[in-house]
mmCIF file of C-alpha atoms in Angstrom:
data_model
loop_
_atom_site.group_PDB
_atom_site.id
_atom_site.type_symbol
_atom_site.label_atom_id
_atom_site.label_comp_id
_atom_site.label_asym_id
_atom_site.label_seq_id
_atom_site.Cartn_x
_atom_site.Cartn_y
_atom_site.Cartn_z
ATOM 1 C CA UNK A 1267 -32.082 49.884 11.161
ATOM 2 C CA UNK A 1268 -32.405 49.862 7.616
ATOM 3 C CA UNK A 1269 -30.755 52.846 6.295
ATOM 4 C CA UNK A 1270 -31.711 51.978 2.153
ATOM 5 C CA UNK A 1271 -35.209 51.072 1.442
ATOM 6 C CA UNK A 1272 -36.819 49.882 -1.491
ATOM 7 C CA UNK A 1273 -40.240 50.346 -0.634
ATOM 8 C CA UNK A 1274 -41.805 48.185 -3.742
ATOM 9 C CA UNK A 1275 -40.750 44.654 -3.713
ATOM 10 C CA UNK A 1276 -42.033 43.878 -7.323
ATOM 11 C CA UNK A 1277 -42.720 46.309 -9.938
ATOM 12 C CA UNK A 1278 -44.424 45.205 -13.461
ATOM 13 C CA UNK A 1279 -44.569 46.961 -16.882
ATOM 14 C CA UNK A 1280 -44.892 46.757 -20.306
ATOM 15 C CA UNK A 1281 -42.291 46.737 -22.881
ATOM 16 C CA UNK A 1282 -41.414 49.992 -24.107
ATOM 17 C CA UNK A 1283 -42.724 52.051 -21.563
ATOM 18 C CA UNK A 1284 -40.686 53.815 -18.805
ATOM 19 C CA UNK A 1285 -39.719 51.410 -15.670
ATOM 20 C CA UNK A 1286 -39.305 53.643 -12.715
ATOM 21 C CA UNK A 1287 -37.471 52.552 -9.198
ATOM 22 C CA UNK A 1288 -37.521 54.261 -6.200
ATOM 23 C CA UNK A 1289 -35.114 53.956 -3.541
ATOM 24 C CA UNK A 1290 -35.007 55.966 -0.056
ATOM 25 C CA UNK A 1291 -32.106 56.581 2.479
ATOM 26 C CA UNK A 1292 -31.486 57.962 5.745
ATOM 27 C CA UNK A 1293 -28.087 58.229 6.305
ATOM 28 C CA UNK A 1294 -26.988 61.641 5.720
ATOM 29 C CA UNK A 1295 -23.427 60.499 5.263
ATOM 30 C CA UNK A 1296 -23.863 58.846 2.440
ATOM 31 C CA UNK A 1297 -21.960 60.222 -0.804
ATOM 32 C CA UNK A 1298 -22.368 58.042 -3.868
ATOM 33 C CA UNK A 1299 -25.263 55.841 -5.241
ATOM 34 C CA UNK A 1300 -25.500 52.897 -7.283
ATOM 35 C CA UNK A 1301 -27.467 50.910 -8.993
ATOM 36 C CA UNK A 1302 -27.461 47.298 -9.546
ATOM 37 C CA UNK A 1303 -28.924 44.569 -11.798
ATOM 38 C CA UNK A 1304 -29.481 40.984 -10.396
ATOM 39 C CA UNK A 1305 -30.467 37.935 -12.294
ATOM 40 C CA UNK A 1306 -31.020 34.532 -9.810
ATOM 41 C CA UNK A 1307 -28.103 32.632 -8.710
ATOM 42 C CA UNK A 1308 -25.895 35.417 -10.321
ATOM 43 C CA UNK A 1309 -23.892 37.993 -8.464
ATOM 44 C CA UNK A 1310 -24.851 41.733 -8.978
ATOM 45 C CA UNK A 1311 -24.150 43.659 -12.165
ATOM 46 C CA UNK A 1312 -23.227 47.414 -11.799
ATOM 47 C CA UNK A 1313 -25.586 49.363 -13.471
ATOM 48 C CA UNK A 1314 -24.993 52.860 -12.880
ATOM 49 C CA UNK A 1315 -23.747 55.109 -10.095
ATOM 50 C CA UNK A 1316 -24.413 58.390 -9.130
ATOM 51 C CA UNK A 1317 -22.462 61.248 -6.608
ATOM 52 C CA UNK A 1318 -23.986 63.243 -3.945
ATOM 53 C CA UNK A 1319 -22.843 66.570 -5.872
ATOM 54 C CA UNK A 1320 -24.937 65.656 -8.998
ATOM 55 C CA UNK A 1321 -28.555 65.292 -9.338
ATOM 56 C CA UNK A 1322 -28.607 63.292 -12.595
ATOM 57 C CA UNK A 1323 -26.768 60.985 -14.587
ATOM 58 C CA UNK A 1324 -27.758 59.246 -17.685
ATOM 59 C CA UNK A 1325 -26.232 56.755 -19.342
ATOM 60 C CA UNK A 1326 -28.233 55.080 -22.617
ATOM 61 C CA UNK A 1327 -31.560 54.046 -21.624
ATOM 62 C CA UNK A 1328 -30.562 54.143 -17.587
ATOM 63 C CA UNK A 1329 -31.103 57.416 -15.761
ATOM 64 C CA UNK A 1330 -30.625 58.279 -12.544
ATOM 65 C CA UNK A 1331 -31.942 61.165 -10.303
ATOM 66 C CA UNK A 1332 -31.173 62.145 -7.021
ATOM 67 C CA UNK A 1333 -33.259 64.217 -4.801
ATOM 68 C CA UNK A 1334 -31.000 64.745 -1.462
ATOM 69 C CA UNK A 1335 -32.875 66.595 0.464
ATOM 70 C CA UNK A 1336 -35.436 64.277 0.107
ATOM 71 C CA UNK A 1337 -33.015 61.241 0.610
ATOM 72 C CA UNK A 1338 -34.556 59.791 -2.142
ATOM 73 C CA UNK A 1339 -33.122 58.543 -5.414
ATOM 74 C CA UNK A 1340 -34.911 56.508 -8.540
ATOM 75 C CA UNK A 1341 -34.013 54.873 -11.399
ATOM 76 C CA UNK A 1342 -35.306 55.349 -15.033
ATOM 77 C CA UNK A 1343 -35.172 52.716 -17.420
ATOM 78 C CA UNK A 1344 -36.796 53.832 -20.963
ATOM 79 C CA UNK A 1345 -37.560 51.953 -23.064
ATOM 80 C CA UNK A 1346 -38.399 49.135 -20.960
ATOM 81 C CA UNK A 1347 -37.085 46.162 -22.509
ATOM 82 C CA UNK A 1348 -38.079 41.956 -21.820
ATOM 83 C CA UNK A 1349 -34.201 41.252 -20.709
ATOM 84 C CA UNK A 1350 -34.555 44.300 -18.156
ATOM 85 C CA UNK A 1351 -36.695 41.941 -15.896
ATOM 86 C CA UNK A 1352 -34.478 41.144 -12.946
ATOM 87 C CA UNK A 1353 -33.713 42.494 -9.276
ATOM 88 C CA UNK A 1354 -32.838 46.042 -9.249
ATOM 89 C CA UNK A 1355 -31.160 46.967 -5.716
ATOM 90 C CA UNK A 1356 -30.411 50.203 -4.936
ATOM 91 C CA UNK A 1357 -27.091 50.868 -2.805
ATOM 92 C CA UNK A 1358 -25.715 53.574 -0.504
ATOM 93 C CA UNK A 1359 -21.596 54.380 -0.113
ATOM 94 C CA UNK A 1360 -19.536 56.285 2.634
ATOM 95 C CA UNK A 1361 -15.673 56.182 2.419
ATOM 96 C CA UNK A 1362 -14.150 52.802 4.629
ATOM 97 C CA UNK A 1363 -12.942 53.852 7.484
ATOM 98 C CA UNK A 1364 -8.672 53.383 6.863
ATOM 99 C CA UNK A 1365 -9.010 52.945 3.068
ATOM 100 C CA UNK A 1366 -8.020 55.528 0.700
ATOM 101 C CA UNK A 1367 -9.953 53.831 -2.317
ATOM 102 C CA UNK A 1368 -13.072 52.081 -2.457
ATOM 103 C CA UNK A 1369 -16.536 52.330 -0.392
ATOM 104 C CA UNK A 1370 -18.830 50.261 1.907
ATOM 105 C CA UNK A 1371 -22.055 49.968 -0.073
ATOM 106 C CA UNK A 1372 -25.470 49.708 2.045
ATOM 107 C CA UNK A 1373 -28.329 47.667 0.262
ATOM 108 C CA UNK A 1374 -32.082 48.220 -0.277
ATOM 109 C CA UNK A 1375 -34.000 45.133 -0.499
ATOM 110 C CA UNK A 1376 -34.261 44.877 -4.088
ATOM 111 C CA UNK A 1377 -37.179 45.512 -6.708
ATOM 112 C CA UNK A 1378 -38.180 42.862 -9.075
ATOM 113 C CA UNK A 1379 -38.832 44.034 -12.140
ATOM 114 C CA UNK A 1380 -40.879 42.258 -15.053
ATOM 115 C CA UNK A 1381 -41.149 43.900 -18.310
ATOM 116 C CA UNK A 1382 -43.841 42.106 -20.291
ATOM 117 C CA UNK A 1383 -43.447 42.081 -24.096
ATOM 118 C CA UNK B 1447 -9.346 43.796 -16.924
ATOM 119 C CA UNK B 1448 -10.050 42.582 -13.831
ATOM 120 C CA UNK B 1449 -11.503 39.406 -12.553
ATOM 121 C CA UNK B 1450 -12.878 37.893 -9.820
ATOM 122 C CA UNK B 1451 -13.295 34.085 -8.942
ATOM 123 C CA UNK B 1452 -15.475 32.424 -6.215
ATOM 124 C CA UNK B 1453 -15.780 28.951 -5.717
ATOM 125 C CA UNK B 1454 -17.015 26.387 -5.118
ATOM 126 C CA UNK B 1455 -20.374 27.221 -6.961
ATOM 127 C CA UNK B 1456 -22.650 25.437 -5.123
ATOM 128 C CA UNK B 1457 -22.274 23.005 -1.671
ATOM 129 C CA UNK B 1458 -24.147 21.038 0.094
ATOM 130 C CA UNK B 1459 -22.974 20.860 3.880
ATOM 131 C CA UNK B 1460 -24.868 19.034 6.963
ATOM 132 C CA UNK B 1461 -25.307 20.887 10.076
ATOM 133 C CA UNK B 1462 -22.139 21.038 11.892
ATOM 134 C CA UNK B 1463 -19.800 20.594 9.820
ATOM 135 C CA UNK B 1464 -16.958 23.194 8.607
ATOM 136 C CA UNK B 1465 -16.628 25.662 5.728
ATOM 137 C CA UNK B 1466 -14.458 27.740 3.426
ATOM 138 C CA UNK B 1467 -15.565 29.802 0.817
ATOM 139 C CA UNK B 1468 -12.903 31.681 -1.483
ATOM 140 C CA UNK B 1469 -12.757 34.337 -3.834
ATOM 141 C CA UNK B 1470 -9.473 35.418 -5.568
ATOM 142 C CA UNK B 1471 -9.586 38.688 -7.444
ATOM 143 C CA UNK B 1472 -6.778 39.270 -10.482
ATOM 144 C CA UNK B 1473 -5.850 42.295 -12.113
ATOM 145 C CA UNK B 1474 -5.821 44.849 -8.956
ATOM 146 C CA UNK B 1475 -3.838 45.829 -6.473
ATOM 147 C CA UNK B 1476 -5.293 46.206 -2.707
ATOM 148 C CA UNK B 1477 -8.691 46.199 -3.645
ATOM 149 C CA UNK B 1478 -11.188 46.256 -0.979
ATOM 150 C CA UNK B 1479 -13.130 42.872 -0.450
ATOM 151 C CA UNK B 1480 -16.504 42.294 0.914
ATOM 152 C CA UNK B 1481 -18.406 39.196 1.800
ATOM 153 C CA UNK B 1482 -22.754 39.329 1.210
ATOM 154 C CA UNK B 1483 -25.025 36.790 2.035
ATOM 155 C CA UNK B 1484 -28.125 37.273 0.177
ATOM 156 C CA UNK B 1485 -30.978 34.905 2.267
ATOM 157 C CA UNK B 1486 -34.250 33.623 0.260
ATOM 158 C CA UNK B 1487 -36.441 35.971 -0.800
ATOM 159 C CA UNK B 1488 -33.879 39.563 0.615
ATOM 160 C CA UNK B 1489 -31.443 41.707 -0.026
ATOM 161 C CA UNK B 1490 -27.926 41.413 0.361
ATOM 162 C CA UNK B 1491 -26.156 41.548 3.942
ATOM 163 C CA UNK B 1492 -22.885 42.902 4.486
ATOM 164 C CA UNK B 1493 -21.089 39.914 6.602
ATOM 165 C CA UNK B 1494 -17.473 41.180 6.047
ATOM 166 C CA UNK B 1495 -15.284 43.566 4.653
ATOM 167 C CA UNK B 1496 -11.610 44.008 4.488
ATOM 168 C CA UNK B 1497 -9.383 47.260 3.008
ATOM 169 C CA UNK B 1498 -5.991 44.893 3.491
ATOM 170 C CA UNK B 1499 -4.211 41.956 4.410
ATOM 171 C CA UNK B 1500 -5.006 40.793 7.705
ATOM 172 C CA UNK B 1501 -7.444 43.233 8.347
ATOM 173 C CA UNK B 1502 -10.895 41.950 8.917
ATOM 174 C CA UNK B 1503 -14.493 44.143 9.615
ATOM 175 C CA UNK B 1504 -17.101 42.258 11.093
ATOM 176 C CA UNK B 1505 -20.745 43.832 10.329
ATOM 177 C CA UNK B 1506 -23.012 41.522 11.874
ATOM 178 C CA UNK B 1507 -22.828 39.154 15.010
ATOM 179 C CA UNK B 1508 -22.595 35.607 13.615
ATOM 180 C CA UNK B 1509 -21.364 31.921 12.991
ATOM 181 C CA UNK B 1510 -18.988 33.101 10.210
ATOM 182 C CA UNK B 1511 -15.359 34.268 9.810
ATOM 183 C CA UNK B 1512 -12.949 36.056 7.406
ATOM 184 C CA UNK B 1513 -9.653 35.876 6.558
ATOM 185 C CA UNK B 1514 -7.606 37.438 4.000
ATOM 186 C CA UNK B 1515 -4.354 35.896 3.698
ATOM 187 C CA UNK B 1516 -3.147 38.007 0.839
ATOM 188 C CA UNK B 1517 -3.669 40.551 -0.700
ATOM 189 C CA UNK B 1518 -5.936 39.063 -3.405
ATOM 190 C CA UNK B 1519 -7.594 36.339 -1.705
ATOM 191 C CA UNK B 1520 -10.552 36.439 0.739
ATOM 192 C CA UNK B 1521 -11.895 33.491 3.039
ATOM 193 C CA UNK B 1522 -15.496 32.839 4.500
ATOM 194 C CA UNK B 1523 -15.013 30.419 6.888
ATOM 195 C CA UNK B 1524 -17.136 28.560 9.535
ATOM 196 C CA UNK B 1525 -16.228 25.759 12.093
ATOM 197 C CA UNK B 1526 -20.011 24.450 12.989
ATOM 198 C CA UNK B 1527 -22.039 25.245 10.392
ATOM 199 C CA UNK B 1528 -26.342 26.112 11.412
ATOM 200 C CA UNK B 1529 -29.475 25.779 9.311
ATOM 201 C CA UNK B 1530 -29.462 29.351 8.719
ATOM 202 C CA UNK B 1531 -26.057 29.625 7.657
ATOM 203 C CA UNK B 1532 -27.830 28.694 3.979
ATOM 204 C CA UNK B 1533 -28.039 31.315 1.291
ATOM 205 C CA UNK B 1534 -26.434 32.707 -1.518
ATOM 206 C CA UNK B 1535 -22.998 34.183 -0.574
ATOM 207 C CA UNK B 1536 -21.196 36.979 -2.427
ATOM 208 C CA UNK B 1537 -17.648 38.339 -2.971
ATOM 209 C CA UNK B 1538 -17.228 41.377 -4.048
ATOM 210 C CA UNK B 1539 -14.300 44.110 -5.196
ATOM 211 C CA UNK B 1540 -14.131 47.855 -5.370
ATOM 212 C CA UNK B 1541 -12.372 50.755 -6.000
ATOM 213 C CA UNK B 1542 -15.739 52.730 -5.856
ATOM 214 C CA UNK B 1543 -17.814 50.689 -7.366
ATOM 215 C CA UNK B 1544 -18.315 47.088 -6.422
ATOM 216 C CA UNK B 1545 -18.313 44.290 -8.523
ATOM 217 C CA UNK B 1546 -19.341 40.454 -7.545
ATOM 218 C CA UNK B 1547 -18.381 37.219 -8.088
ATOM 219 C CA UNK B 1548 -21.023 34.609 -9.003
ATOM 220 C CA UNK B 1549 -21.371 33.712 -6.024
ATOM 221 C CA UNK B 1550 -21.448 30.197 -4.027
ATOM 222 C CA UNK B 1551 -25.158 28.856 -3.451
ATOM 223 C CA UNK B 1552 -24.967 27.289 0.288
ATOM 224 C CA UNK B 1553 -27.538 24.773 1.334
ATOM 225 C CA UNK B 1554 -27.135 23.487 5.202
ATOM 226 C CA UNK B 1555 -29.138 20.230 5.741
#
């Protein structure tokens, strides 16, 4: 059961336009949102992050809405630049069960994204 | 700041044979730790997580194990290692956030 999707696999635009990734969930349980960056045989980069109270959060050229009763959130990236060409996964937190810190994340698939200059 | 180690980078194992990963995380206290897999071509798989010493969550049925000996340290582990056991594997850290290691690329011949 795949509870994060990332419905587009690739994704391809042109440098300084707007790069736009969509990400869908089912789990109604989940509270927080991230974003994260991936460049091959690297380990994910956190991008930005975003809670189940707010709708949007912006940080420099990253934006992120959040559309809960849709159970969908995206990621805005404007201007698009050549080094934002990676794998974008989207991921999905509830509190561990016995921790009082720190949450299991949930993964989409990841979009690759290829800004051409 | 924190840190967070993982080696080795790459290894090169023949079917059968044993494994240990580790990742060591400095500059935290009882962080939670997570092991991913991330196969060719997919996303990243939970395998493992762990909010303390000694205690171990198992996500997926599989060929692998974890161990976390202290409170720093966490262990992927495997007696008989399969074919599909290859992929990239990934340690991770949070307080909320999670952030990786660079991960060990596995390739089981």
């Amino acid at each position: 059961d795949q509870q994060v999707k990332q419905n587009s696999p690739s994704l391809s635009v042109q440098e300084g336009r707007i790069s736009i990734l969509n990400c869908d969930y089912t789990n109604s349980m989940f509270d927080y949102f991230l974003w994260y960056k991936k460049y091959p045989a690297e380990g994910p980069t956190f991008l930005i992050s975003i809670s189940s109270i707010k709708d949007k959060n912006e940080d420099g050229r990253f934006t992120v809405f959040l559309n809960k009763s849709a159970k969908h959130l995206s990621l805005h990236i404007v201007p698009s630049q050549p080094g934002d060409s990676a794998v974008y996964f989207c991921a999905a937190s509830e509190m561990t069960p016995g921790s009082t810190s720190g949450s299991r994340l949930t993964f989409g698939e990841g979009t690759q994204l290829t800004v051409n200059p | 700041s924190q840190t967070i180690h993982q080696w080795p980078a790459t290894l090169v194992q023949p079917v059968g044979s044993p494994l240990s990963l580790e990742c060591t995380v400095e500059g935290t206290s009882n962080p939670n730790l997570y092991w991913y897999r991330q196969a060719a071509g997919r996303g990243l798989q939970l395998l493992f997580y762990s909010v303390g010493i000694g205690q171990i969550s198992s996500e997926v049925p599989q060929n692998l194990s974890a161990s976390r000996p202290q409170d720093r340290q966490f262990i992927l582990s495997s007696k008989k290692l399969l074919l599909s056991d290859s992929g990239f594997y990934l340690c991770a850290w949070s307080l909320h956030e999670q952030f990786f290691g660079p991960g060990t690329r596995l390739t089981v011949l």
